[in-house]
Amino acid sequence: MSVVGLDVGNENCIVGVARQRGIDVVLNDESKRETPAMVSFSEKQRFLGTAAAASATMNPRNTVSQIKRLIGRRFADPEVQKDLQLLPFNVTEAADGTCLIHVRYLGEVKAFTPTQILGMVLSNLKTIAETNLGTHVVDCVIGIPVYFSDLQRRAYLDAASIAGLHPLRLMHETTATALAYGIYKTDLPEGDPVHVAFVDVGHASTQVCIVAFKKGQLKILGTGFDASLGGRDFDELLYIHFASTFKEEYKIDVRSNPKASLRLRGACEKVKKILSANAVAPISIECLMDEKDVKGMIKREDFEQLAAPLLNRFKSPLEKALVESKIPLEKINSVEVVGSGSRIPAILRILASFFNKEPGRTLNASECIARGCALQCAMLSPTFKVRDFEVQDSFPFPIALSWKGPAPESEDDNPNSIVFVKGNLIPSTKMLTFFRSGTFAIDVMYADTSELPAGVGPKISTFTIGPFTPTRSEKAKIKVKIRLNLHGIVSVESATMVEEEEVEVPVTKEPTAMETDKEDDKGDVPMEEGDAKVESAEGTDNGAPPMEEPVETQKAEPVKKKKTKRTDVPVTETVPCGLPPAELQKAVEKEYEYALQDRVMEETKDRKNAVEAYVYDMRNKLYEKLHDYVTDFEKEELTAKLQQTEDWLYEEGEDEIKSVYVAKLAELKKLGDPIEERQREEENRAPSVNTLLY
Ligand code: ATP
Ligand code: K
Ligand code: MG
């Protein structure tokens, strides 16, 4: 069982793995700790991660980046529309209202869902983990922003399935960070908790959380976010600034040229990074457009002035998290900043003045999410023993259920009910009781749309409960168990028809399987025929009144006895968009096909390289090591053959299939091997003798 934590960033991804010694961040093929969240498509194969980033400027329209922005979101979402203006690849609206990405791949234009693209990104991370661990990787924990909607969470799970991964948990990035911080603290108090504020400024978004730490425990008290405020917004600011400067100075309109835009954006990101450590930054791009080289510079203070409107936006998520936590500012013991976007000094100044203390960088700013996720995975895995540490995560959005047709006896006229309050513990379950004569539907909704990121609608899903046929009375009592699971997704775990029947029992005896199972029937009260009752089955209690135990008649024999009969009722879930199971299966098969194609291409390149290497190697050997072991004829023959092959590699043989290169190498070796063999034999026959006589 693998223990892996994945931080999928909008820009960079990190892979953490658990080893006996502790958590390690592993290196990718290019020996980097960070892997770009990118996929590039070409005529013959895909390139993933670092390889994709390398081809971004050459092949911008077919290189997909920032997939975290598009996944699980509607095309019409104004935030999506804004993002699409900055992204160089083509996106249209899918039939279900989400996005479709169009790229040229394997000789034709193909459409991919953001879920499929994320599947590719994850599959690359999985390979990185597998290469390092030397085992198959399936189980993992994947970080997600705390503000992710239900749809986005589901899309992540689908993407993971496509990649052949099984997330034990989708974990809020902020919570993962808090875990990576807290579990190593040996000085946490038994009594009054220590309060820490974590601020993550990433590429596209900013997240804040206030956490209470005690010995062996962390509790998320409040969260805040700006889903569209991150490092890239500062790049864009510089981009707009320099695009207009260059327009004036060089008479070029960079914005009208996708390739030049991409290069200028890249240069602006560099300028921003330079300004984090220097008072002035130069910019210089050769042949940016119309064969013009451009040059410029900007001072940090001017940058900060340009950025003032962005910088002002940081206060709001800080305030929200603080208010939600109900912790007075002076009780925040420390502030930790993470996320590479936070390297901008002006952001640190804002944090320092808001919290009235210098923010610290105790954590590895870019790796803590992956580490926290790997720790959580180890905690959930039976194969690792981890120090006891309780993670009390909270759900940021209140969840309500709504249903039609309250029962006539209902005293509750409001058919909406909040099942999970804001800040509800994750995971949690609630039990609801309905009295219904037949199939009915429950809508799961966000109770407060003002809390949601822009563009997310209130509706989450619909559960259809039924069919069932009441046998005892007109309406049956249906108990529905609703779960807010570890991923932060709301689902109906079970629906049960509960019927009471009176039977003649000859003697008092032990309860049978048919009878009330007290443990699981907790709260199954004889109640007025109401519309529905919400109870807490585990986790937090929503203030439901204490429930009485059911009354059972147990007298001497013979006796009439109440028996409870339970029947499972089918539950069907409908989500407004996303992949139906059959489509998901198809996507899994497709991914397998694409991965196979990539592998074939890699092997082809590898075999081609082998032919090339043999040509150069053998040519050298013929004049050195093998010199004394070949006849002139052999030497001439082989040399000619090598030259022929070299020419072929640059012409007809440039782009062949793997088997052709394999055959070509075999052909060369047929001539070369006997010579090498002869040389080896001779050397073995007369070892060191020559030296002795010398
Ligand atoms: P997200 O968390 O939004 O999904 P991410 O995790 O990929 O995205 P990070 O890797 O934390 O984001 O941060 C990337 C951002 O940090 C980029 O915008 C990058 O330009 C910025 N950045 C990196 N180094 C510096 C620096 N020295 N100064 C300023 N910004 C920097
Ligand atoms: K990251
Ligand atoms: Mg991040």
XYZ file of C-alpha atoms and ligand atoms in Angstrom:
727
model
C 0.000 0.000 0.000
C 1.484 3.236 -1.117
C 1.645 6.320 1.053
C 1.797 9.395 -1.121
C 0.738 13.026 -0.777
C 0.149 15.153 -3.852
C 0.051 18.928 -3.994
C -1.462 19.834 -7.327
C -0.885 23.522 -7.784
C -2.213 25.766 -10.469
C 1.391 26.144 -11.550
C 3.522 23.622 -9.659
C 2.992 20.163 -8.254
C 4.896 18.413 -5.487
C 5.018 14.719 -4.646
C 5.567 13.699 -1.031
C 6.096 10.095 0.010
C 6.282 8.438 3.400
C 9.321 6.342 4.134
C 10.326 4.669 7.349
C 12.480 7.679 8.212
C 9.772 10.226 7.553
C 8.290 12.245 4.733
C 10.358 12.948 1.619
C 9.652 15.163 -1.329
C 10.772 13.153 -4.344
C 12.518 14.364 -7.485
C 11.106 14.140 -10.991
C 12.993 12.926 -14.078
C 14.758 16.266 -14.364
C 15.789 16.067 -10.689
C 13.416 18.864 -9.732
C 11.217 18.960 -6.659
C 8.533 20.983 -8.424
C 6.752 19.639 -11.494
C 4.751 22.018 -13.696
C 1.045 21.202 -13.911
C 1.149 21.094 -17.694
C 0.359 18.778 -20.569
C 1.620 19.416 -24.084
C 0.257 17.618 -27.129
C 2.152 16.882 -30.321
C 1.740 14.886 -33.497
C 3.186 11.755 -31.944
C 2.784 11.915 -28.197
C 2.034 13.944 -25.100
C 4.578 15.615 -22.902
C 3.860 15.883 -19.209
C 5.211 18.134 -16.473
C 8.682 19.573 -17.031
C 8.769 18.276 -20.612
C 5.460 20.028 -21.317
C 6.725 23.295 -19.855
C 9.752 23.077 -22.121
C 7.535 22.990 -25.200
C 5.117 25.684 -24.020
C 6.706 28.545 -25.974
C 7.203 26.425 -29.107
C 3.727 24.963 -29.048
C 1.555 27.337 -26.980
C -1.814 26.475 -28.485
C -1.425 22.788 -27.714
C 0.061 23.155 -24.255
C -2.517 23.068 -21.492
C -1.754 24.756 -18.178
C -3.673 26.077 -15.150
C -6.088 23.176 -15.264
C -6.950 23.722 -11.606
C -8.766 26.881 -12.735
C -10.992 25.096 -15.213
C -11.796 21.825 -13.541
C -15.373 21.375 -12.336
C -16.392 24.830 -13.478
C -18.908 26.068 -15.974
C -17.829 27.618 -19.213
C -20.199 30.533 -18.626
C -18.689 31.228 -15.195
C -17.409 34.834 -15.446
C -14.175 33.830 -13.686
C -13.618 31.105 -16.275
C -14.257 33.587 -19.061
C -11.704 35.947 -17.547
C -9.129 33.157 -17.276
C -9.701 32.014 -20.841
C -8.568 35.376 -22.134
C -5.154 34.699 -20.637
C -4.838 31.077 -21.698
C -3.364 30.354 -25.135
C -5.301 27.122 -25.845
C -8.789 26.790 -27.275
C -11.692 26.115 -24.911
C -15.394 25.775 -25.752
C -18.540 24.940 -23.840
C -19.293 21.243 -23.356
C -22.804 19.809 -23.683
C -23.197 19.777 -19.900
C -22.102 23.406 -19.568
C -18.539 22.677 -18.402
C -15.399 23.278 -20.473
C -13.872 21.365 -23.357
C -10.241 21.857 -24.358
C -9.255 21.463 -28.004
C -5.717 20.598 -29.032
C -3.948 19.080 -32.012
C -2.807 15.628 -31.030
C -1.841 12.575 -33.111
C -2.642 14.349 -36.332
C -6.099 15.659 -35.504
C -7.885 18.150 -33.290
C -9.055 16.346 -30.202
C -11.290 17.531 -27.357
C -10.438 16.808 -23.750
C -12.336 17.573 -20.574
C -10.431 19.373 -17.801
C -10.954 16.179 -15.783
C -9.035 14.202 -18.398
C -6.232 16.761 -18.443
C -5.984 16.690 -14.658
C -5.949 12.898 -14.981
C -2.839 13.264 -17.149
C -1.186 15.617 -14.649
C -1.933 13.170 -11.839
C -0.735 10.249 -13.881
C 2.603 12.024 -14.304
C 2.818 12.600 -10.530
C 1.961 8.947 -9.979
C 4.828 7.909 -12.273
C 7.202 10.208 -10.377
C 6.172 8.598 -7.090
C 6.424 5.088 -8.540
C 9.873 5.681 -9.975
C 11.088 6.838 -6.580
C 9.365 4.247 -4.449
C 9.941 1.374 -6.842
C 6.377 0.146 -6.310
C 2.922 0.644 -7.699
C 1.187 3.699 -6.339
C -2.570 3.688 -5.937
C -3.475 5.057 -2.520
C -2.757 8.716 -1.966
C -4.038 11.935 -0.444
C -4.518 14.877 -2.797
C -4.636 18.506 -1.702
C -7.517 20.733 -2.787
C -8.278 24.385 -2.094
C -10.617 24.846 0.847
C -13.033 26.762 -1.396
C -13.517 23.944 -3.901
C -17.142 23.281 -4.807
C -18.770 19.872 -4.708
C -18.418 19.617 -8.478
C -14.712 20.379 -8.341
C -14.185 17.775 -5.633
C -16.007 15.150 -7.686
C -14.006 16.095 -10.771
C -10.791 15.564 -8.784
C -11.909 12.094 -7.772
C -12.739 11.274 -11.400
C -9.371 12.603 -12.547
C -7.698 10.433 -9.909
C -9.577 7.374 -11.210
C -8.439 8.191 -14.730
C -4.858 8.237 -13.456
C -5.342 4.946 -11.623
C -5.129 6.604 -8.224
C -7.341 6.080 -5.225
C -7.431 9.127 -2.970
C -8.041 8.140 0.646
C -8.869 11.771 1.146
C -9.101 15.029 -0.727
C -7.557 17.244 1.882
C -7.875 20.981 2.202
C -4.496 22.490 1.392
C -4.723 24.723 4.451
C -5.366 21.725 6.704
C -2.492 19.788 5.154
C -0.225 22.746 5.896
C -1.440 22.888 9.495
C -0.789 19.156 9.896
C 2.733 19.433 8.452
C 3.362 22.202 10.980
C 1.705 20.718 14.058
C 2.715 17.085 14.040
C 6.393 17.888 14.568
C 5.739 20.336 17.423
C 6.754 18.716 20.646
C 5.839 21.672 22.848
C 2.088 21.873 22.220
C 0.125 22.648 25.402
C -2.270 20.254 27.135
C -4.531 23.097 28.214
C -5.197 26.360 26.403
C -4.458 25.905 22.711
C -1.887 27.759 20.657
C -3.418 29.702 17.767
C -1.637 29.939 14.441
C -2.722 31.719 11.281
C -1.595 30.144 8.002
C -1.597 32.188 4.828
C -1.011 30.477 1.462
C -0.463 32.756 -1.512
C -0.286 30.511 -4.554
C -0.285 31.079 -8.267
C -3.965 31.820 -8.683
C -5.508 31.954 -5.237
C -4.997 32.876 -1.621
C -6.168 30.846 1.358
C -6.095 31.634 5.057
C -6.858 29.497 8.054
C -6.770 29.939 11.781
C -5.864 26.803 13.667
C -5.937 25.823 17.340
C -3.161 23.398 18.300
C -3.127 21.300 21.420
C -1.049 18.306 22.337
C -1.941 15.643 19.778
C -4.608 17.673 18.028
C -5.359 20.415 15.574
C -8.679 22.089 14.992
C -9.487 24.377 12.088
C -11.316 27.357 13.562
C -11.816 29.575 10.567
C -10.932 29.869 6.910
C -10.908 32.668 4.378
C -9.968 32.844 0.741
C -9.828 34.844 -2.406
C -10.160 32.252 -5.146
C -8.766 34.658 -7.741
C -5.868 36.397 -6.062
C -2.401 34.967 -6.490
C 1.056 35.398 -7.931
C -0.120 35.341 -11.530
C -2.178 38.501 -10.986
C 1.037 40.388 -10.278
C 2.565 39.008 -13.489
C -0.467 40.221 -15.391
C -0.111 43.678 -13.923
C 3.493 43.869 -15.105
C 2.469 42.411 -18.449
C -0.098 45.148 -19.007
C 2.402 47.752 -17.874
C 5.184 46.595 -20.194
C 2.860 45.871 -23.118
C 1.750 49.480 -23.107
C 5.281 50.808 -22.507
C 6.564 48.777 -25.464
C 3.666 49.878 -27.613
C 4.693 53.441 -27.082
C 8.418 52.926 -27.323
C 8.679 50.259 -30.010
C 5.327 50.555 -31.772
C 4.534 46.873 -31.273
C 1.240 45.493 -29.973
C 2.306 42.485 -27.985
C -1.263 41.738 -26.971
C -2.228 40.936 -30.535
C 0.429 38.229 -30.799
C -0.025 35.035 -28.727
C 3.613 33.946 -28.868
C 4.935 37.390 -27.950
C 2.329 37.613 -25.173
C 3.478 34.328 -23.732
C 7.110 35.420 -23.811
C 6.346 38.775 -22.239
C 4.284 37.129 -19.499
C 7.185 34.789 -18.790
C 9.593 37.720 -18.630
C 7.218 39.614 -16.310
C 7.119 36.691 -13.900
C 10.923 36.876 -13.779
C 10.790 40.627 -13.185
C 8.390 40.055 -10.290
C 10.734 37.483 -8.743
C 13.735 39.797 -9.119
C 11.778 42.554 -7.382
C 11.210 40.261 -4.390
C 14.926 40.520 -3.644
C 16.004 43.723 -5.415
C 14.931 47.344 -5.590
C 15.070 47.441 -9.394
C 14.541 44.839 -12.106
C 15.545 44.957 -15.767
C 13.571 43.364 -18.578
C 15.074 42.515 -21.923
C 13.610 40.290 -24.618
C 15.291 39.619 -27.913
C 13.207 39.616 -31.037
C 9.943 39.884 -29.125
C 7.906 40.925 -32.141
C 8.444 42.339 -35.623
C 12.109 41.467 -35.134
C 12.438 44.091 -32.441
C 14.486 43.607 -29.286
C 12.921 45.299 -26.281
C 14.431 46.590 -23.059
C 13.061 48.219 -19.966
C 13.200 48.341 -16.191
C 10.960 48.859 -13.190
C 11.555 49.898 -9.590
C 10.041 47.975 -6.728
C 8.235 51.037 -5.441
C 6.614 51.601 -8.825
C 5.606 47.961 -8.949
C 4.053 48.239 -5.518
C 2.153 51.295 -6.595
C 0.822 49.478 -9.644
C -0.082 46.565 -7.399
C -1.888 48.606 -4.732
C -5.397 47.488 -5.796
C -4.290 43.832 -5.671
C -2.475 44.244 -2.383
C -5.576 45.783 -0.824
C -7.530 42.635 -1.538
C -5.483 40.509 0.895
C -7.150 42.002 3.949
C -10.588 40.617 3.277
C -9.793 36.868 3.467
C -7.654 37.530 6.562
C -10.572 39.258 8.236
C -13.021 36.551 7.256
C -10.879 33.781 8.696
C -10.344 35.729 11.888
C -14.027 36.550 12.380
C -15.014 32.948 11.724
C -12.442 31.672 14.205
C -13.851 33.906 16.956
C -10.290 34.367 18.201
C -9.298 37.928 19.105
C -6.349 39.172 17.116
C -4.050 39.365 20.133
C -4.590 35.673 20.789
C -3.033 34.662 17.481
C 0.336 33.370 18.653
C 2.021 33.231 15.279
C 1.540 33.695 11.575
C 3.007 31.287 9.015
C 3.215 32.117 5.321
C 3.445 29.476 2.630
C 2.992 29.360 -1.146
C 5.605 30.889 -3.394
C 3.353 33.811 -4.310
C 3.969 35.139 -0.795
C 7.597 35.969 -1.627
C 6.518 39.471 -2.613
C 7.726 41.698 0.258
C 4.668 43.969 0.085
C 2.419 40.989 0.872
C 4.480 40.194 3.952
C 4.155 43.816 5.083
C 0.365 43.581 4.794
C 0.326 40.390 6.862
C 2.632 41.911 9.469
C 0.486 44.992 9.869
C -2.781 43.019 9.939
C -1.666 40.517 12.589
C 0.601 42.949 14.335
C 3.477 40.503 14.212
C 6.132 39.404 11.762
C 4.995 36.412 9.715
C 7.288 33.407 9.989
C 8.514 30.900 7.460
C 8.998 27.898 9.699
C 7.521 25.648 7.041
C 9.017 24.862 3.692
C 6.779 27.258 1.783
C 6.462 25.186 -1.355
C 6.461 21.672 0.075
C 4.267 21.743 3.162
C 1.018 20.774 1.399
C 2.517 17.659 -0.188
C 4.134 16.778 3.149
C 0.864 17.287 5.040
C -1.007 15.156 2.518
C 1.603 12.389 2.762
C 1.338 12.506 6.553
C -2.438 12.230 6.328
C -2.083 9.319 3.918
C 0.265 7.579 6.360
C -2.260 8.176 9.141
C -5.050 6.633 7.067
C -2.894 3.735 5.930
C -2.656 0.528 7.958
C 0.953 0.072 6.861
C 2.269 3.075 8.779
C 2.220 3.868 12.400
C 2.043 7.599 12.954
C 2.161 9.552 16.182
C -1.405 10.109 17.431
C -2.561 13.375 16.060
C -6.167 14.284 15.557
C -7.102 16.459 12.597
C -10.397 18.267 13.102
C -11.099 19.786 9.756
C -14.039 22.046 9.118
C -16.249 22.485 6.083
C -16.424 26.086 4.893
C -19.937 26.164 3.416
C -23.264 25.473 5.141
C -25.204 22.701 3.389
C -28.992 22.551 3.259
C -31.384 19.944 1.995
C -34.609 20.762 0.316
C -37.483 18.492 -0.550
C -40.942 18.820 -1.950
C -44.284 18.111 -0.377
C -44.080 18.233 3.383
C -46.374 15.703 4.963
C -49.791 17.193 5.862
C -49.180 16.519 9.533
C -46.025 18.545 9.406
C -45.740 21.390 11.790
C -42.667 22.577 10.071
C -43.661 24.621 7.084
C -40.164 25.273 5.899
C -39.047 22.461 3.627
C -35.418 23.526 3.843
C -33.128 22.390 6.497
C -29.473 22.991 7.164
C -27.842 19.619 7.704
C -24.236 20.727 7.906
C -23.527 24.118 9.434
C -20.711 26.389 8.400
C -17.559 25.017 9.972
C -19.073 21.543 10.300
C -16.624 18.828 11.256
C -15.412 16.658 8.356
C -16.488 13.842 8.139
C -19.979 13.894 9.601
C -23.292 12.110 9.197
C -26.854 13.137 9.862
C -29.964 11.001 10.002
C -33.248 12.288 8.593
C -36.650 10.710 8.930
C -39.264 11.115 6.228
C -42.817 9.852 6.041
C -43.637 9.149 2.433
C -45.926 6.947 0.394
C -43.567 6.575 -2.558
C -40.420 7.718 -4.323
C -39.268 11.196 -3.353
C -36.358 13.512 -4.069
C -33.981 15.458 -1.860
C -31.977 18.355 -3.246
C -28.607 19.091 -1.709
C -27.856 22.821 -1.776
C -25.404 25.404 -0.582
C -27.363 27.279 2.057
C -25.547 30.557 1.588
C -24.448 31.489 -1.904
C -22.726 34.653 -0.714
C -20.064 32.432 0.861
C -19.209 30.680 -2.394
C -16.533 31.605 -4.913
C -17.939 33.619 -7.820
C -19.705 31.533 -10.429
C -20.682 28.576 -8.219
C -24.434 27.965 -8.162
C -26.435 26.899 -5.088
C -27.493 23.482 -6.375
C -25.240 20.526 -5.612
C -27.078 17.312 -6.366
C -30.385 15.495 -6.203
C -30.972 12.186 -4.510
C -33.953 10.157 -5.540
C -35.067 7.834 -2.784
C -37.166 4.926 -3.942
C -39.032 3.046 -5.167
C -40.526 1.491 -2.057
C -43.973 0.289 -1.099
C -45.258 0.848 2.396
C -46.854 -2.341 3.641
C -48.189 -1.362 7.072
C -49.737 2.035 6.504
C -50.214 4.593 3.795
C -46.916 6.246 4.512
C -43.684 4.555 5.396
C -41.036 5.827 7.710
C -37.871 6.304 5.664
C -34.625 6.948 7.456
C -32.054 8.648 5.304
C -28.415 8.882 6.323
C -26.611 11.866 4.834
C -22.849 11.992 4.902
C -20.356 14.777 4.506
C -17.452 12.517 3.643
C -13.680 12.888 4.082
C -13.447 14.555 0.662
C -16.022 17.168 1.638
C -18.631 15.681 -0.696
C -22.242 15.291 0.429
C -23.869 11.967 -0.289
C -26.715 9.784 0.862
C -25.099 6.850 2.547
C -28.249 4.810 2.980
C -32.027 4.935 2.966
C -34.005 2.456 5.016
C -37.699 1.816 5.281
C -38.500 1.155 8.919
C -41.766 -0.610 9.640
C -43.149 -1.779 12.913
C -45.245 -4.864 13.062
C -46.941 -6.634 15.924
C -46.332 -10.335 16.181
C -47.358 -12.967 18.669
C -44.375 -14.211 20.534
C -44.792 -17.279 22.708
C -42.022 -16.538 25.191
C -39.733 -13.680 26.056
C -36.449 -14.333 24.386
C -33.275 -12.777 23.183
C -33.782 -10.169 20.474
C -33.603 -11.651 17.004
C -32.029 -10.151 13.979
C -35.433 -8.793 13.022
C -35.663 -6.798 16.168
C -34.460 -3.383 17.022
C -30.756 -3.114 16.923
C -30.360 -0.521 19.618
C -26.905 0.572 18.628
C -27.880 1.630 15.165
C -31.365 2.668 16.052
C -30.238 5.381 18.403
C -32.706 8.195 18.129
C -35.358 6.202 16.378
C -38.106 7.844 18.394
C -41.785 7.417 18.137
C -42.388 10.830 16.711
C -45.251 12.859 15.413
C -45.781 12.295 11.777
C -43.691 15.219 10.802
C -42.038 16.120 7.605
C -38.527 15.141 8.430
C -36.272 15.153 11.403
C -32.616 15.855 11.360
C -30.500 14.025 13.831
C -26.858 13.673 14.325
C -25.631 10.157 13.849
C -22.024 10.918 14.579
C -19.726 13.869 14.695
C -21.199 17.237 15.550
C -24.657 17.622 16.881
C -26.843 20.188 15.261
C -28.787 20.939 18.355
C -31.265 18.136 17.803
C -33.149 17.366 20.998
C -32.059 14.326 22.973
C -33.894 11.313 21.655
C -35.697 8.713 23.647
C -35.107 5.049 23.186
C -37.943 3.151 21.508
C -40.437 1.560 23.836
C -40.613 -2.156 23.621
C -43.262 -4.260 25.201
C -41.722 -7.254 26.882
C -44.144 -9.098 29.103
C -44.706 -12.693 30.072
C -45.774 -15.282 27.524
C -47.676 -15.348 25.217
C -47.310 -11.806 24.170
C -47.770 -9.362 21.314
C -44.485 -7.869 20.447
C -43.408 -4.965 18.272
C -40.862 -5.874 15.707
C -38.966 -3.511 13.504
C -38.530 -4.497 9.923
C -35.859 -2.706 7.930
C -35.720 -2.662 4.169
C -33.034 -0.990 2.107
C -34.435 1.598 -0.264
C -32.544 2.329 -3.490
C -30.877 5.728 -3.777
C -29.908 7.385 -7.071
C -27.710 10.401 -7.253
C -27.924 13.034 -9.977
C -25.271 15.713 -10.319
C -25.778 18.610 -12.712
C -22.620 17.842 -14.679
C -19.615 15.591 -14.567
C -18.791 12.168 -15.890
C -21.336 9.349 -15.781
C -19.695 6.022 -14.827
C -19.634 4.713 -18.400
C -17.900 7.865 -19.612
C -15.421 7.653 -16.765
C -14.611 4.073 -17.757
C -14.052 5.232 -21.322
C -11.775 8.014 -20.104
C -9.780 5.497 -18.049
C -9.266 3.358 -21.161
C -8.322 6.394 -23.253
C -5.738 7.486 -20.719
C -4.289 4.012 -20.804
C -4.069 4.231 -24.589
C -2.380 7.666 -24.517
C 0.070 6.546 -21.860
C 0.895 3.508 -23.952
C 1.447 5.743 -26.981
C 3.792 7.933 -24.897
C 5.674 4.879 -23.745
C 6.021 3.552 -27.281
C 7.340 6.957 -28.370
C 9.809 7.073 -25.499
C 11.011 3.579 -26.330
C 11.273 4.507 -29.997
C 13.435 7.501 -29.113
C 15.454 5.284 -26.860
C 16.055 2.697 -29.626
C 16.890 5.426 -32.116
C 19.414 6.863 -29.662
C 20.883 3.396 -29.288
C 21.505 3.165 -33.044
C 23.067 6.621 -33.063
C 25.236 5.846 -30.072
C 26.417 2.597 -31.649
C 27.446 4.414 -34.811
C 29.642 6.911 -32.952
C 30.954 4.430 -30.459
C 31.902 1.816 -33.050
C 33.548 4.340 -35.319
C 35.826 5.434 -32.493
C 36.565 1.883 -31.421
C 37.552 0.848 -34.932
C 40.371 3.334 -34.777
C 41.342 2.685 -31.177
C 40.449 -0.321 -29.096
C 39.571 -2.610 -32.011
C 42.255 -1.342 -34.316
C 44.480 -4.408 -34.034
C 41.652 -6.880 -34.387
C 40.110 -5.934 -37.715
C 41.201 -6.601 -41.241
C 41.280 -3.651 -43.571
C 38.397 -5.152 -45.446
C 36.255 -5.519 -42.332
C 37.120 -2.035 -41.258
C 36.145 -0.588 -44.591
C 32.951 -2.544 -44.761
C 31.854 -1.564 -41.274
C 32.893 2.055 -41.618
C 30.844 2.360 -44.786
C 27.893 0.730 -43.077
C 28.178 3.120 -40.130
C 28.308 6.131 -42.422
C 25.305 4.858 -44.327
C 23.387 4.454 -41.092
C 24.289 7.914 -39.900
C 22.998 9.440 -43.131
C 19.884 7.325 -42.891
C 19.244 8.559 -39.324
C 19.165 12.129 -40.611
C 16.980 11.346 -43.604
C 14.527 8.508 -44.271
C 15.298 6.981 -40.920
C 14.611 10.119 -38.911
C 11.109 9.208 -37.975
C 10.709 5.447 -37.952
C 8.867 3.033 -35.730
C 10.619 1.271 -32.909
C 11.050 -2.118 -34.631
C 12.933 -0.496 -37.507
C 15.540 0.917 -35.115
C 15.763 -2.395 -33.327
C 16.397 -4.161 -36.651
C 18.930 -1.544 -37.712
C 20.938 -1.979 -34.535
C 20.884 -5.760 -34.960
C 22.162 -5.359 -38.526
C 25.118 -3.269 -37.346
C 25.894 -5.567 -34.466
C 26.017 -8.522 -36.821
C 29.115 -6.961 -38.331
C 30.504 -5.415 -35.172
C 29.949 -8.164 -32.596
C 32.386 -10.739 -34.121
C 35.141 -8.118 -34.052
C 34.445 -7.159 -30.461
C 34.252 -10.813 -29.556
C 37.660 -11.447 -31.115
C 39.182 -8.577 -29.199
C 37.712 -9.794 -25.894
C 38.980 -13.317 -26.457
C 42.489 -12.206 -27.301
C 42.664 -10.030 -24.245
C 41.536 -12.876 -22.033
C 43.955 -15.305 -23.582
C 47.027 -13.252 -22.911
C 46.391 -11.185 -19.862
C 49.122 -9.124 -18.264
C 51.831 -11.281 -19.952
C 52.905 -8.498 -22.128
C 53.418 -6.303 -19.184
C 55.497 -8.891 -17.364
C 57.899 -9.357 -20.250
C 58.116 -5.707 -20.856
P -2.092 27.453 -6.327
O -1.714 27.276 -4.901
O -2.729 28.770 -6.626
O -2.840 26.321 -6.896
P 0.669 26.837 -6.900
O 0.654 25.983 -5.704
O 1.128 26.239 -8.165
O -0.752 27.491 -7.185
P 2.933 28.206 -5.838
O 3.863 27.228 -6.423
O 2.754 28.229 -4.374
O 1.521 28.128 -6.588
O 3.337 29.680 -6.252
C 3.560 30.012 -7.578
C 3.601 31.504 -7.681
O 4.673 32.013 -6.882
C 3.850 31.966 -9.104
O 2.968 33.006 -9.418
C 5.285 32.472 -9.026
O 5.508 33.506 -9.950
C 5.355 32.989 -7.628
N 6.741 33.134 -7.134
C 7.695 32.175 -7.085
N 8.841 32.676 -6.609
C 8.610 33.998 -6.363
C 9.411 35.083 -5.886
N 10.677 34.897 -5.577
N 8.831 36.302 -5.749
C 7.536 36.485 -6.079
N 6.745 35.523 -6.543
C 7.264 34.282 -6.689
K 2.515 24.121 -5.192
Mg -0.485 25.927 -3.926
